[in-house]
């Protein structure tokens, strides 16, 4: 075997101790809130049957699925004709499994497979990596984590309200204060399509309006024209775009009139109002909650509420989003399972917290104290000390090799260990430990009992 | 798209809320000990380059690697001649990545890639799934978790000793008392080979002796003959097999004589004695630590200590194991990185704890209280109560839909929620909550303050 300089596949990452401590902080923070609200954890396998995944994410999504080669004689079902017919004919004969592309489709598959055992409403959360064969670029990876929470089997708007509360709580735990939870309702978008005389074209309307933030109203207008919206439709739409500065209350007043002739539009308004009322009953206010009637998130399967969360002042896209869907599992033969869910993007949250320097000290994950020593006899005494510290639940290390004290200190310094206990002949004689605070540089002589007291 | 009955690939599993709570208990217990001893977490990507993985696990291992199909036009490098040449020629042209097969090779790859940034001795732990295209059978899966801890860059025997302590602590935390940590040293096996006049045949000796537990000494003798060991060699070996009842001390006495003429054999004994002495200095005894001079674990890359842990009284294989290796990273061009590590098998530990009914109550992961109500007005009051409970950090739910109280109670019962707070018109009037203890069936009327006090 030749010696090789090893690397990792593009778009993939290693996470060393520091990154892991920070990622665990994010996972634990989110998880605490999910559990507080009664969501329970689910994990699904990395690989799903391609029949489960294919056709669920559009043509582009199918292209981005990572496919796993069948084991053993993978070519046995490929004859020359099939080979000559190209990738699309060969693929189904050499690959039956693919890597999870998101957490929603596996969840839907799980609900269908376990429909009779599940207690409804079923509140599940899931925090696992997903894989997409996307072109890697800054902030976009081929392996990344999603943190989803969904509740299925109920259409109560209490669920939507609790999602707002959960988002607020997570951001409060992150000590992030400048963020907006944009909220809309798909029925309002449908109502708008009705009112402008473009019923049934909500999907086109959504795709175009979704770009408003990025390309502006003038270019959206051109796109709408290209998508076959009439001058009249676009003109009827424009007052909405002009109300940009409205607060939630003003918007509701405006839209009640604007959508007066659209039953479904008014239903959307009513749902939104109920969510706001529930928020009040839950003792919460509308701080950070921004109604945006043109928020679409491009995802056509939302049927009710739509959420999207952005942190202001950082050039990073949405860090959380979600919505209500009326038919999660229909594609797997189980119709009528309605639910609402949302997701946190761990990698983007990481970037936000890093950019704003908001990560807490990762001390929890670090060794609290290292024992250093001058000779063999001192080392033996240190073994007893390190064992005593660990019995007290204090994360402690002893430098394993008898090397110069400077090298031992270097190790502690590089690893960010806050305290070093040193044993020399004096300490050995006096049954004490010289404790050095690596931050302040201060040093003091302590008995083991006092040392434990201090470190705890 | 046709409706399909969905399934999951064979050898793969979903983990529902109950399994997840139990698996998290295992992960957290192991992790606590790793951290207490100064090990830091690492995660590596699911996919590695096939050039990193291939050739590291033997021919059988290469067969069991899950390979990922290249994205896009995966056939573009396959001409007709290559296609006709079969799998071995086609594979390298259609697949460049594979799924992680264990945590050791990715760790070695990480060490080489980050050799200049790492602080040595580098103590890392890693808890991630691995994938093997094995034939699925009871207790053997195609996706399963490993929990590894390794320290590299030191040959101090303190590390071996601390591994014994860590294993003991983890089992103590699991409240498992009847287990054996078998320990041996590869140098002792080498010494035995020398003494029986079969130097250089340690590998054959290991493979045959490794089967001693399974097939017995008579059949191992036949295998040794087949592998070319002389009658004399086998006869010289047999006293060792006969000492089966020795305690650690007796074994050391016996082997010091038996291996008197083998320098490396005596070195192995000395290392083992130092580990036992260190154990003493760390305030630990030799309980559960069983020296077994024919323990080999079949893995030829161990060069020093070898560990294996079994829980007695359950028909489940080893749940933990490991050893010292002199050359982790040589295959990636970085020679001389010595280390010692061990691994817990999460799935087997799960089976052990389940069989012995040793899982603790999973209450930590469960909702503590659900609010149930008779009408809309009561529901609104419940929203305020559930919010107040959550503000106190109490995991609480409100049943989201206005349905019969029996259905609400059913939900709480199935989900294992220990308390239900009920609001009817009386409670509403008196500003109280009827709290039902779902275990005892007792019911009492409480104010919100008293309720919080009680649940906390």
PDB file of N, CA, C and O in Angstrom, chain A residues 239-287:
ATOM      1  N   UNK A 239     -50.064  47.773  -3.901  1.00  0.00           N
ATOM      2  CA  UNK A 239     -50.302  48.397  -2.587  1.00  0.00           C
ATOM      3  C   UNK A 239     -49.732  47.565  -1.424  1.00  0.00           C
ATOM      4  O   UNK A 239     -49.289  48.114  -0.417  1.00  0.00           O
ATOM      5  N   UNK A 240     -49.760  46.265  -1.586  1.00  0.00           N
ATOM      6  CA  UNK A 240     -49.233  45.398  -0.529  1.00  0.00           C
ATOM      7  C   UNK A 240     -47.743  45.629  -0.355  1.00  0.00           C
ATOM      8  O   UNK A 240     -47.242  45.779   0.765  1.00  0.00           O
ATOM      9  N   UNK A 241     -47.058  45.683  -1.480  1.00  0.00           N
ATOM     10  CA  UNK A 241     -45.607  45.899  -1.420  1.00  0.00           C
ATOM     11  C   UNK A 241     -45.315  47.258  -0.776  1.00  0.00           C
ATOM     12  O   UNK A 241     -44.327  47.414  -0.054  1.00  0.00           O
ATOM     13  N   UNK A 242     -46.232  48.226  -0.999  1.00  0.00           N
ATOM     14  CA  UNK A 242     -46.010  49.584  -0.493  1.00  0.00           C
ATOM     15  C   UNK A 242     -46.222  49.714   1.016  1.00  0.00           C
ATOM     16  O   UNK A 242     -45.788  50.699   1.624  1.00  0.00           O
ATOM     17  N   UNK A 243     -46.879  48.740   1.616  1.00  0.00           N
ATOM     18  CA  UNK A 243     -47.190  48.821   3.061  1.00  0.00           C
ATOM     19  C   UNK A 243     -46.045  48.316   3.941  1.00  0.00           C
ATOM     20  O   UNK A 243     -46.261  47.967   5.097  1.00  0.00           O
ATOM     21  N   UNK A 244     -44.866  48.275   3.374  1.00  0.00           N
ATOM     22  CA  UNK A 244     -43.729  47.630   4.025  1.00  0.00           C
ATOM     23  C   UNK A 244     -43.506  48.013   5.490  1.00  0.00           C
ATOM     24  O   UNK A 244     -43.035  47.209   6.294  1.00  0.00           O
ATOM     25  N   UNK A 245     -43.866  49.281   5.831  1.00  0.00           N
ATOM     26  CA  UNK A 245     -43.547  49.753   7.183  1.00  0.00           C
ATOM     27  C   UNK A 245     -44.621  49.439   8.216  1.00  0.00           C
ATOM     28  O   UNK A 245     -44.478  49.782   9.388  1.00  0.00           O
ATOM     29  N   UNK A 246     -45.688  48.823   7.776  1.00  0.00           N
ATOM     30  CA  UNK A 246     -46.771  48.492   8.714  1.00  0.00           C
ATOM     31  C   UNK A 246     -46.289  47.666   9.908  1.00  0.00           C
ATOM     32  O   UNK A 246     -45.431  46.802   9.765  1.00  0.00           O
ATOM     33  N   UNK A 247     -46.902  47.947  11.046  1.00  0.00           N
ATOM     34  CA  UNK A 247     -46.720  46.994  12.148  1.00  0.00           C
ATOM     35  C   UNK A 247     -47.799  45.917  12.026  1.00  0.00           C
ATOM     36  O   UNK A 247     -48.663  45.986  11.145  1.00  0.00           O
ATOM     37  N   UNK A 248     -47.741  44.937  12.895  1.00  0.00           N
ATOM     38  CA  UNK A 248     -48.657  43.795  12.750  1.00  0.00           C
ATOM     39  C   UNK A 248     -50.115  44.223  12.737  1.00  0.00           C
ATOM     40  O   UNK A 248     -50.914  43.755  11.928  1.00  0.00           O
ATOM     41  N   UNK A 249     -50.439  45.152  13.636  1.00  0.00           N
ATOM     42  CA  UNK A 249     -51.830  45.583  13.771  1.00  0.00           C
ATOM     43  C   UNK A 249     -52.318  46.295  12.502  1.00  0.00           C
ATOM     44  O   UNK A 249     -53.402  46.013  11.995  1.00  0.00           O
ATOM     45  N   UNK A 250     -51.456  47.212  11.992  1.00  0.00           N
ATOM     46  CA  UNK A 250     -51.808  47.926  10.763  1.00  0.00           C
ATOM     47  C   UNK A 250     -52.014  46.974   9.602  1.00  0.00           C
ATOM     48  O   UNK A 250     -52.942  47.123   8.802  1.00  0.00           O
ATOM     49  N   UNK A 251     -51.129  45.983   9.509  1.00  0.00           N
ATOM     50  CA  UNK A 251     -51.249  45.002   8.440  1.00  0.00           C
ATOM     51  C   UNK A 251     -52.589  44.288   8.487  1.00  0.00           C
ATOM     52  O   UNK A 251     -53.267  44.120   7.477  1.00  0.00           O
ATOM     53  N   UNK A 252     -52.963  43.856   9.675  1.00  0.00           N
ATOM     54  CA  UNK A 252     -54.218  43.107   9.802  1.00  0.00           C
ATOM     55  C   UNK A 252     -55.404  43.973   9.394  1.00  0.00           C
ATOM     56  O   UNK A 252     -56.298  43.514   8.684  1.00  0.00           O
ATOM     57  N   UNK A 253     -55.376  45.241   9.820  1.00  0.00           N
ATOM     58  CA  UNK A 253     -56.445  46.167   9.434  1.00  0.00           C
ATOM     59  C   UNK A 253     -56.489  46.332   7.923  1.00  0.00           C
ATOM     60  O   UNK A 253     -57.549  46.252   7.303  1.00  0.00           O
ATOM     61  N   UNK A 254     -55.328  46.567   7.324  1.00  0.00           N
ATOM     62  CA  UNK A 254     -55.239  46.769   5.878  1.00  0.00           C
ATOM     63  C   UNK A 254     -55.742  45.541   5.120  1.00  0.00           C
ATOM     64  O   UNK A 254     -56.548  45.633   4.197  1.00  0.00           O
ATOM     65  N   UNK A 255     -55.260  44.359   5.549  1.00  0.00           N
ATOM     66  CA  UNK A 255     -55.569  43.153   4.781  1.00  0.00           C
ATOM     67  C   UNK A 255     -57.016  42.708   4.936  1.00  0.00           C
ATOM     68  O   UNK A 255     -57.573  42.075   4.040  1.00  0.00           O
ATOM     69  N   UNK A 256     -57.612  43.026   6.084  1.00  0.00           N
ATOM     70  CA  UNK A 256     -59.029  42.675   6.242  1.00  0.00           C
ATOM     71  C   UNK A 256     -59.869  43.350   5.167  1.00  0.00           C
ATOM     72  O   UNK A 256     -60.837  42.776   4.668  1.00  0.00           O
ATOM     73  N   UNK A 257     -59.471  44.561   4.817  1.00  0.00           N
ATOM     74  CA  UNK A 257     -60.173  45.241   3.729  1.00  0.00           C
ATOM     75  C   UNK A 257     -59.749  44.679   2.377  1.00  0.00           C
ATOM     76  O   UNK A 257     -60.560  44.355   1.533  1.00  0.00           O
ATOM     77  N   UNK A 258     -58.412  44.562   2.202  1.00  0.00           N
ATOM     78  CA  UNK A 258     -57.861  44.131   0.913  1.00  0.00           C
ATOM     79  C   UNK A 258     -58.376  42.749   0.518  1.00  0.00           C
ATOM     80  O   UNK A 258     -58.651  42.478  -0.653  1.00  0.00           O
ATOM     81  N   UNK A 259     -58.528  41.882   1.515  1.00  0.00           N
ATOM     82  CA  UNK A 259     -58.928  40.498   1.236  1.00  0.00           C
ATOM     83  C   UNK A 259     -60.429  40.272   1.475  1.00  0.00           C
ATOM     84  O   UNK A 259     -60.876  39.120   1.539  1.00  0.00           O
ATOM     85  N   UNK A 260     -61.182  41.371   1.608  1.00  0.00           N
ATOM     86  CA  UNK A 260     -62.588  41.272   2.014  1.00  0.00           C
ATOM     87  C   UNK A 260     -63.382  40.288   1.166  1.00  0.00           C
ATOM     88  O   UNK A 260     -64.312  39.633   1.660  1.00  0.00           O
ATOM     89  N   UNK A 261     -63.009  40.139  -0.111  1.00  0.00           N
ATOM     90  CA  UNK A 261     -63.788  39.275  -0.997  1.00  0.00           C
ATOM     91  C   UNK A 261     -63.219  37.869  -1.111  1.00  0.00           C
ATOM     92  O   UNK A 261     -63.738  37.055  -1.864  1.00  0.00           O
ATOM     93  N   UNK A 262     -62.145  37.613  -0.394  1.00  0.00           N
ATOM     94  CA  UNK A 262     -61.537  36.281  -0.463  1.00  0.00           C
ATOM     95  C   UNK A 262     -61.776  35.523   0.840  1.00  0.00           C
ATOM     96  O   UNK A 262     -61.217  35.852   1.882  1.00  0.00           O
ATOM     97  N   UNK A 263     -62.636  34.485   0.757  1.00  0.00           N
ATOM     98  CA  UNK A 263     -62.941  33.711   1.953  1.00  0.00           C
ATOM     99  C   UNK A 263     -61.684  33.101   2.557  1.00  0.00           C
ATOM    100  O   UNK A 263     -61.428  33.187   3.753  1.00  0.00           O
ATOM    101  N   UNK A 264     -60.853  32.516   1.689  1.00  0.00           N
ATOM    102  CA  UNK A 264     -59.657  31.844   2.197  1.00  0.00           C
ATOM    103  C   UNK A 264     -58.656  32.858   2.755  1.00  0.00           C
ATOM    104  O   UNK A 264     -58.002  32.620   3.781  1.00  0.00           O
ATOM    105  N   UNK A 265     -58.592  34.020   2.110  1.00  0.00           N
ATOM    106  CA  UNK A 265     -57.706  35.075   2.608  1.00  0.00           C
ATOM    107  C   UNK A 265     -58.106  35.497   4.012  1.00  0.00           C
ATOM    108  O   UNK A 265     -57.258  35.621   4.905  1.00  0.00           O
ATOM    109  N   UNK A 266     -59.420  35.685   4.234  1.00  0.00           N
ATOM    110  CA  UNK A 266     -59.900  36.084   5.564  1.00  0.00           C
ATOM    111  C   UNK A 266     -59.666  34.977   6.585  1.00  0.00           C
ATOM    112  O   UNK A 266     -59.380  35.239   7.754  1.00  0.00           O
ATOM    113  N   UNK A 267     -59.766  33.721   6.126  1.00  0.00           N
ATOM    114  CA  UNK A 267     -59.461  32.595   7.016  1.00  0.00           C
ATOM    115  C   UNK A 267     -58.000  32.683   7.482  1.00  0.00           C
ATOM    116  O   UNK A 267     -57.699  32.457   8.665  1.00  0.00           O
ATOM    117  N   UNK A 268     -57.128  33.019   6.552  1.00  0.00           N
ATOM    118  CA  UNK A 268     -55.704  33.172   6.903  1.00  0.00           C
ATOM    119  C   UNK A 268     -55.498  34.259   7.942  1.00  0.00           C
ATOM    120  O   UNK A 268     -54.764  34.084   8.923  1.00  0.00           O
ATOM    121  N   UNK A 269     -56.202  35.383   7.744  1.00  0.00           N
ATOM    122  CA  UNK A 269     -56.120  36.485   8.711  1.00  0.00           C
ATOM    123  C   UNK A 269     -56.627  36.031  10.084  1.00  0.00           C
ATOM    124  O   UNK A 269     -56.001  36.292  11.116  1.00  0.00           O
ATOM    125  N   UNK A 270     -57.743  35.309  10.060  1.00  0.00           N
ATOM    126  CA  UNK A 270     -58.326  34.844  11.336  1.00  0.00           C
ATOM    127  C   UNK A 270     -57.362  33.908  12.063  1.00  0.00           C
ATOM    128  O   UNK A 270     -57.194  33.988  13.286  1.00  0.00           O
ATOM    129  N   UNK A 271     -56.722  33.023  11.311  1.00  0.00           N
ATOM    130  CA  UNK A 271     -55.760  32.108  11.937  1.00  0.00           C
ATOM    131  C   UNK A 271     -54.609  32.880  12.579  1.00  0.00           C
ATOM    132  O   UNK A 271     -54.186  32.597  13.698  1.00  0.00           O
ATOM    133  N   UNK A 272     -54.135  33.866  11.829  1.00  0.00           N
ATOM    134  CA  UNK A 272     -53.032  34.669  12.337  1.00  0.00           C
ATOM    135  C   UNK A 272     -53.438  35.404  13.608  1.00  0.00           C
ATOM    136  O   UNK A 272     -52.682  35.449  14.598  1.00  0.00           O
ATOM    137  N   UNK A 273     -54.647  35.953  13.585  1.00  0.00           N
ATOM    138  CA  UNK A 273     -55.129  36.666  14.780  1.00  0.00           C
ATOM    139  C   UNK A 273     -55.231  35.728  15.976  1.00  0.00           C
ATOM    140  O   UNK A 273     -54.893  36.093  17.098  1.00  0.00           O
ATOM    141  N   UNK A 274     -55.670  34.500  15.704  1.00  0.00           N
ATOM    142  CA  UNK A 274     -55.787  33.549  16.805  1.00  0.00           C
ATOM    143  C   UNK A 274     -54.404  33.218  17.386  1.00  0.00           C
ATOM    144  O   UNK A 274     -54.237  33.095  18.599  1.00  0.00           O
ATOM    145  N   UNK A 275     -53.417  33.097  16.513  1.00  0.00           N
ATOM    146  CA  UNK A 275     -52.062  32.850  16.991  1.00  0.00           C
ATOM    147  C   UNK A 275     -51.597  34.011  17.887  1.00  0.00           C
ATOM    148  O   UNK A 275     -51.042  33.792  18.972  1.00  0.00           O
ATOM    149  N   UNK A 276     -51.863  35.226  17.444  1.00  0.00           N
ATOM    150  CA  UNK A 276     -51.472  36.396  18.248  1.00  0.00           C
ATOM    151  C   UNK A 276     -52.208  36.412  19.590  1.00  0.00           C
ATOM    152  O   UNK A 276     -51.632  36.746  20.633  1.00  0.00           O
ATOM    153  N   UNK A 277     -53.509  36.043  19.557  1.00  0.00           N
ATOM    154  CA  UNK A 277     -54.274  35.994  20.814  1.00  0.00           C
ATOM    155  C   UNK A 277     -53.716  34.925  21.761  1.00  0.00           C
ATOM    156  O   UNK A 277     -53.579  35.144  22.968  1.00  0.00           O
ATOM    157  N   UNK A 278     -53.399  33.749  21.188  1.00  0.00           N
ATOM    158  CA  UNK A 278     -52.812  32.671  22.002  1.00  0.00           C
ATOM    159  C   UNK A 278     -51.506  33.117  22.651  1.00  0.00           C
ATOM    160  O   UNK A 278     -51.212  32.766  23.792  1.00  0.00           O
ATOM    161  N   UNK A 279     -50.748  33.872  21.868  1.00  0.00           N
ATOM    162  CA  UNK A 279     -49.468  34.375  22.376  1.00  0.00           C
ATOM    163  C   UNK A 279     -49.721  35.179  23.655  1.00  0.00           C
ATOM    164  O   UNK A 279     -49.020  35.025  24.665  1.00  0.00           O
ATOM    165  N   UNK A 280     -50.729  35.982  23.599  1.00  0.00           N
ATOM    166  CA  UNK A 280     -51.132  36.790  24.737  1.00  0.00           C
ATOM    167  C   UNK A 280     -51.546  35.919  25.926  1.00  0.00           C
ATOM    168  O   UNK A 280     -51.122  36.146  27.061  1.00  0.00           O
ATOM    169  N   UNK A 281     -52.363  34.890  25.633  1.00  0.00           N
ATOM    170  CA  UNK A 281     -52.816  33.993  26.701  1.00  0.00           C
ATOM    171  C   UNK A 281     -51.656  33.215  27.324  1.00  0.00           C
ATOM    172  O   UNK A 281     -51.710  32.806  28.479  1.00  0.00           O
ATOM    173  N   UNK A 282     -50.618  32.990  26.529  1.00  0.00           N
ATOM    174  CA  UNK A 282     -49.431  32.295  27.037  1.00  0.00           C
ATOM    175  C   UNK A 282     -48.489  33.258  27.766  1.00  0.00           C
ATOM    176  O   UNK A 282     -47.365  32.898  28.130  1.00  0.00           O
ATOM    177  N   UNK A 283     -48.974  34.497  27.958  1.00  0.00           N
ATOM    178  CA  UNK A 283     -48.165  35.461  28.708  1.00  0.00           C
ATOM    179  C   UNK A 283     -47.005  36.023  27.903  1.00  0.00           C
ATOM    180  O   UNK A 283     -46.056  36.583  28.457  1.00  0.00           O
ATOM    181  N   UNK A 284     -47.062  35.856  26.576  1.00  0.00           N
ATOM    182  CA  UNK A 284     -45.993  36.357  25.715  1.00  0.00           C
ATOM    183  C   UNK A 284     -46.474  37.590  24.948  1.00  0.00           C
ATOM    184  O   UNK A 284     -47.661  37.759  24.732  1.00  0.00           O
ATOM    185  N   UNK A 285     -45.533  38.414  24.516  1.00  0.00           N
ATOM    186  CA  UNK A 285     -45.903  39.549  23.668  1.00  0.00           C
ATOM    187  C   UNK A 285     -45.480  39.292  22.218  1.00  0.00           C
ATOM    188  O   UNK A 285     -44.936  38.237  21.896  1.00  0.00           O
ATOM    189  N   UNK A 286     -45.743  40.295  21.360  1.00  0.00           N
ATOM    190  CA  UNK A 286     -45.417  40.134  19.941  1.00  0.00           C
ATOM    191  C   UNK A 286     -44.016  40.636  19.597  1.00  0.00           C
ATOM    192  O   UNK A 286     -43.671  40.754  18.417  1.00  0.00           O
ATOM    193  N   UNK A 287     -43.215  40.936  20.631  1.00  0.00           N
ATOM    194  CA  UNK A 287     -41.827  41.337  20.348  1.00  0.00           C
ATOM    195  C   UNK A 287     -41.154  40.307  19.454  1.00  0.00           C
ATOM    196  O   UNK A 287     -41.290  39.113  19.691  1.00  0.00           O
TER     197      UNK A 287
END
